[in-house]
Amino acid sequence: MHRLKFVRYPQSEPGSQGVGPHKDSTGLFTFLSQDQVGGLEVLNRSGQWISAPYIEGTFVVNVQQGFEAITGGLCPATTHRVIAPATSTRYSIPFFQAVRLDLTLEFLKEAAVDIVRRIPTQKVANIENVTIPSEFLSPLFSCFGEAQLRNRIISHPDVGRRWYPELYEKYSRQSLS
Ligand SMILES: O=C(O)CCC(=O)C(=O)O
Ligand SMILES: [Fe+2]
């Protein structure tokens, strides 16, 4: 199921939760419209958080875990986070393209063999060391729906702790790599 979200981040004390480090997990790509307040950050290949500022007339495009899985990890999903705004309210509108919730990694890999074969390979230095693991690529989850639930609970820990305490406990103890 595709999703469009309207997000409001109220002005907060420094250090408050925005969105924790994660890779979007609904499907292939995210298209995000944001205001000029700032706070969205992306992990680059050297392991540094860099800001993804507002650029007039553009969307931010994130590679999601589905695309990472389809390409056998050759196109890693974008690791990103949002720092809660300290001086004003931030608004953003992400659109998440989706894949079927009951899709399995096994099926996806089989279906995508031909696509992956056509992608020119290149050496991607140390990328595994500076990224966070993908639920979609983990054998712990039977289908993408379950992987997605884990991703949402871990990316929004205050919500996870409050509404899904048992799952939050379970998922935060899990090591995916
Ligand atoms: O609000 C933003 O800029 C990003 C939100 C986000 O990363 C998400 O909801 O997955
Ligand atoms: Fe995200």
Short mmCIF file of C-alpha atoms and ligand atoms in Angstrom, two decimals:
data_model
loop_
_atom_site.label_atom_id
_atom_site.label_comp_id
_atom_site.label_asym_id
_atom_site.label_seq_id
_atom_site.Cartn_x
_atom_site.Cartn_y
_atom_site.Cartn_z
CA MET A 1 0.00 0.00 0.00
CA HIS A 2 1.46 3.39 -1.03
CA ARG A 3 1.45 5.97 1.74
CA LEU A 4 1.43 9.78 1.83
CA LYS A 5 2.17 11.31 5.22
CA PHE A 6 1.78 14.88 6.46
CA VAL A 7 4.32 15.31 9.25
CA ARG A 8 4.57 18.08 11.83
CA TYR A 9 7.59 18.30 14.12
CA PRO A 10 6.81 20.79 16.90
CA GLN A 11 9.55 23.07 18.14
CA SER A 12 11.31 21.01 20.83
CA GLU A 13 14.02 21.03 23.45
CA PRO A 14 17.45 20.36 21.89
CA GLY A 15 18.09 16.61 21.74
CA SER A 16 14.39 15.64 21.53
CA GLN A 17 13.36 12.82 19.25
CA GLY A 18 12.63 13.63 15.62
CA VAL A 19 12.95 10.39 13.66
CA GLY A 20 15.72 7.95 14.56
CA PRO A 21 18.21 6.59 11.99
CA HIS A 22 16.42 4.27 9.57
CA LYS A 23 15.97 3.20 5.96
CA ASP A 24 12.47 3.59 4.57
CA SER A 25 10.81 0.22 4.40
CA THR A 26 7.57 0.47 2.45
CA GLY A 27 8.92 -0.32 -0.99
CA LEU A 28 11.14 1.13 -3.71
CA PHE A 29 11.50 4.93 -3.48
CA THR A 30 10.37 7.83 -1.28
CA PHE A 31 9.62 11.31 -2.65
CA LEU A 32 9.70 13.93 0.07
CA SER A 33 8.66 17.55 0.06
CA GLN A 34 9.94 19.59 2.99
CA ASP A 35 9.92 23.17 4.23
CA GLN A 36 12.93 25.40 4.88
CA VAL A 37 13.31 24.61 8.59
CA GLY A 38 15.82 21.79 8.07
CA GLY A 39 16.62 18.78 10.24
CA LEU A 40 16.67 15.97 7.65
CA GLU A 41 20.08 14.28 7.61
CA VAL A 42 21.56 11.50 5.46
CA LEU A 43 24.44 9.17 6.30
CA ASN A 44 27.10 9.41 3.59
CA ARG A 45 29.57 6.70 2.60
CA SER A 46 32.18 7.99 5.04
CA GLY A 47 29.76 7.54 7.90
CA GLN A 48 29.07 11.27 8.38
CA TRP A 49 25.61 12.73 8.83
CA ILE A 50 25.10 15.44 6.22
CA SER A 51 22.07 17.67 5.96
CA ALA A 52 19.59 17.37 3.10
CA PRO A 53 18.43 20.98 2.96
CA TYR A 54 15.37 22.44 1.27
CA ILE A 55 15.99 23.16 -2.43
CA GLU A 56 13.25 25.10 -4.13
CA GLY A 57 11.20 23.15 -6.68
CA THR A 58 12.68 19.74 -5.77
CA PHE A 59 11.78 16.57 -3.89
CA VAL A 60 14.23 14.55 -1.82
CA VAL A 61 14.36 11.03 -3.30
CA ASN A 62 15.28 8.20 -0.93
CA VAL A 63 16.15 4.69 -2.04
CA GLN A 64 14.05 2.33 0.07
CA GLN A 65 14.75 -1.18 1.32
CA GLY A 66 12.69 -2.80 -1.45
CA PHE A 67 14.99 -1.34 -4.09
CA GLU A 68 18.02 -2.39 -2.07
CA ALA A 69 16.62 -5.93 -1.97
CA ILE A 70 15.75 -5.99 -5.69
CA THR A 71 19.29 -4.97 -6.58
CA GLY A 72 20.80 -7.53 -4.23
CA GLY A 73 22.23 -4.74 -2.06
CA LEU A 74 24.04 -3.02 -4.95
CA CYS A 75 21.94 0.12 -4.48
CA PRO A 76 21.81 0.49 -0.70
CA ALA A 77 18.81 2.19 0.83
CA THR A 78 19.35 5.74 2.12
CA THR A 79 20.05 5.83 5.86
CA HIS A 80 18.50 9.02 7.21
CA ARG A 81 17.12 10.68 10.34
CA VAL A 82 15.36 13.85 11.39
CA ILE A 83 16.68 16.10 14.14
CA ALA A 84 13.76 17.71 15.96
CA PRO A 85 13.67 21.48 15.28
CA ALA A 86 14.80 23.71 18.16
CA THR A 87 13.66 27.08 16.86
CA SER A 88 10.46 26.56 14.83
CA THR A 89 8.00 23.92 13.65
CA ARG A 90 9.04 21.68 10.74
CA TYR A 91 6.61 20.26 8.15
CA SER A 92 7.29 17.55 5.61
CA ILE A 93 5.24 15.44 3.19
CA PRO A 94 6.85 12.11 2.27
CA PHE A 95 5.27 9.81 -0.32
CA PHE A 96 6.32 6.17 0.13
CA GLN A 97 5.99 3.86 -2.85
CA ALA A 98 5.06 0.40 -1.64
CA VAL A 99 5.43 -3.29 -2.39
CA ARG A 100 2.97 -6.00 -1.31
CA LEU A 101 3.09 -6.69 2.43
CA ASP A 102 3.14 -10.45 1.89
CA LEU A 103 6.06 -10.30 -0.54
CA THR A 104 8.94 -12.50 0.58
CA LEU A 105 12.63 -11.88 0.09
CA GLU A 106 12.95 -15.26 -1.60
CA PHE A 107 10.33 -14.39 -4.22
CA LEU A 108 11.77 -10.92 -4.78
CA LYS A 109 15.29 -12.24 -5.32
CA GLU A 110 14.08 -14.83 -7.78
CA ALA A 111 11.96 -12.31 -9.69
CA ALA A 112 14.78 -9.78 -9.84
CA VAL A 113 17.64 -12.01 -10.98
CA ASP A 114 17.48 -10.58 -14.48
CA ILE A 115 17.47 -6.98 -13.28
CA VAL A 116 20.42 -7.52 -10.96
CA ARG A 117 22.43 -9.19 -13.72
CA ARG A 118 22.20 -6.01 -15.80
CA ILE A 119 23.48 -3.63 -13.14
CA PRO A 120 27.14 -2.74 -13.71
CA THR A 121 29.02 -3.71 -10.58
CA GLN A 122 31.51 -1.44 -8.95
CA LYS A 123 33.44 -1.70 -5.76
CA VAL A 124 31.59 0.10 -3.00
CA ALA A 125 34.18 0.74 -0.33
CA ASN A 126 33.22 -0.12 3.24
CA ILE A 127 29.58 0.66 2.72
CA GLU A 128 28.50 -2.05 5.18
CA ASN A 129 30.43 -0.37 7.95
CA VAL A 130 28.59 2.91 7.75
CA THR A 131 25.05 1.80 7.11
CA ILE A 132 22.40 0.33 9.33
CA PRO A 133 21.12 -3.19 8.56
CA SER A 134 17.99 -3.62 6.43
CA GLU A 135 15.03 -5.48 7.86
CA PHE A 136 14.09 -6.46 4.29
CA LEU A 137 17.35 -8.35 3.81
CA SER A 138 17.13 -10.14 7.15
CA PRO A 139 15.98 -13.76 7.31
CA LEU A 140 14.34 -12.98 10.67
CA PHE A 141 11.17 -11.70 9.03
CA SER A 142 8.80 -13.93 7.11
CA CYS A 143 7.53 -11.18 4.79
CA PHE A 144 7.96 -7.48 4.09
CA GLY A 145 4.93 -6.56 6.22
CA GLU A 146 6.64 -7.86 9.35
CA ALA A 147 9.94 -6.25 8.38
CA GLN A 148 8.10 -2.97 7.96
CA LEU A 149 6.47 -3.16 11.37
CA ARG A 150 9.88 -3.64 12.99
CA ASN A 151 11.29 -0.70 11.03
CA ARG A 152 8.52 1.65 12.13
CA ILE A 153 8.76 0.71 15.80
CA ILE A 154 12.55 1.13 15.86
CA SER A 155 12.51 4.43 13.90
CA HIS A 156 9.94 6.00 16.23
CA PRO A 157 11.10 4.68 19.60
CA ASP A 158 8.88 6.91 21.75
CA VAL A 159 5.77 5.66 19.88
CA GLY A 160 7.06 2.07 19.95
CA ARG A 161 7.70 2.14 23.69
CA ARG A 162 4.28 3.56 24.43
CA TRP A 163 2.01 1.56 22.11
CA TYR A 164 3.95 -1.63 21.34
CA PRO A 165 6.07 -2.19 24.48
CA GLU A 166 6.55 -5.93 24.00
CA LEU A 167 7.42 -5.61 20.33
CA TYR A 168 9.69 -2.66 21.09
CA GLU A 169 11.58 -4.79 23.65
CA LYS A 170 11.83 -7.70 21.27
CA TYR A 171 12.89 -5.69 18.22
CA SER A 172 15.38 -3.48 19.99
CA ARG A 173 17.20 -6.55 21.33
CA GLN A 174 17.39 -8.12 17.84
CA SER A 175 20.62 -7.92 15.91
CA LEU A 176 19.96 -8.00 12.17
CA SER A 177 23.49 -8.42 10.89
O1 LIG B 1 10.10 14.27 7.81
C1 LIG B 1 11.07 13.94 7.15
O2 LIG B 1 11.79 14.75 6.59
C2 LIG B 1 11.42 12.48 6.97
C3 LIG B 1 10.49 11.52 7.65
C4 LIG B 1 10.96 10.13 7.50
O3 LIG B 1 12.11 9.86 7.28
C5 LIG B 1 9.98 9.03 7.56
O4 LIG B 1 8.85 9.26 7.99
O5 LIG B 1 10.33 7.91 7.17
FE FE B 2 12.28 7.94 6.44
#
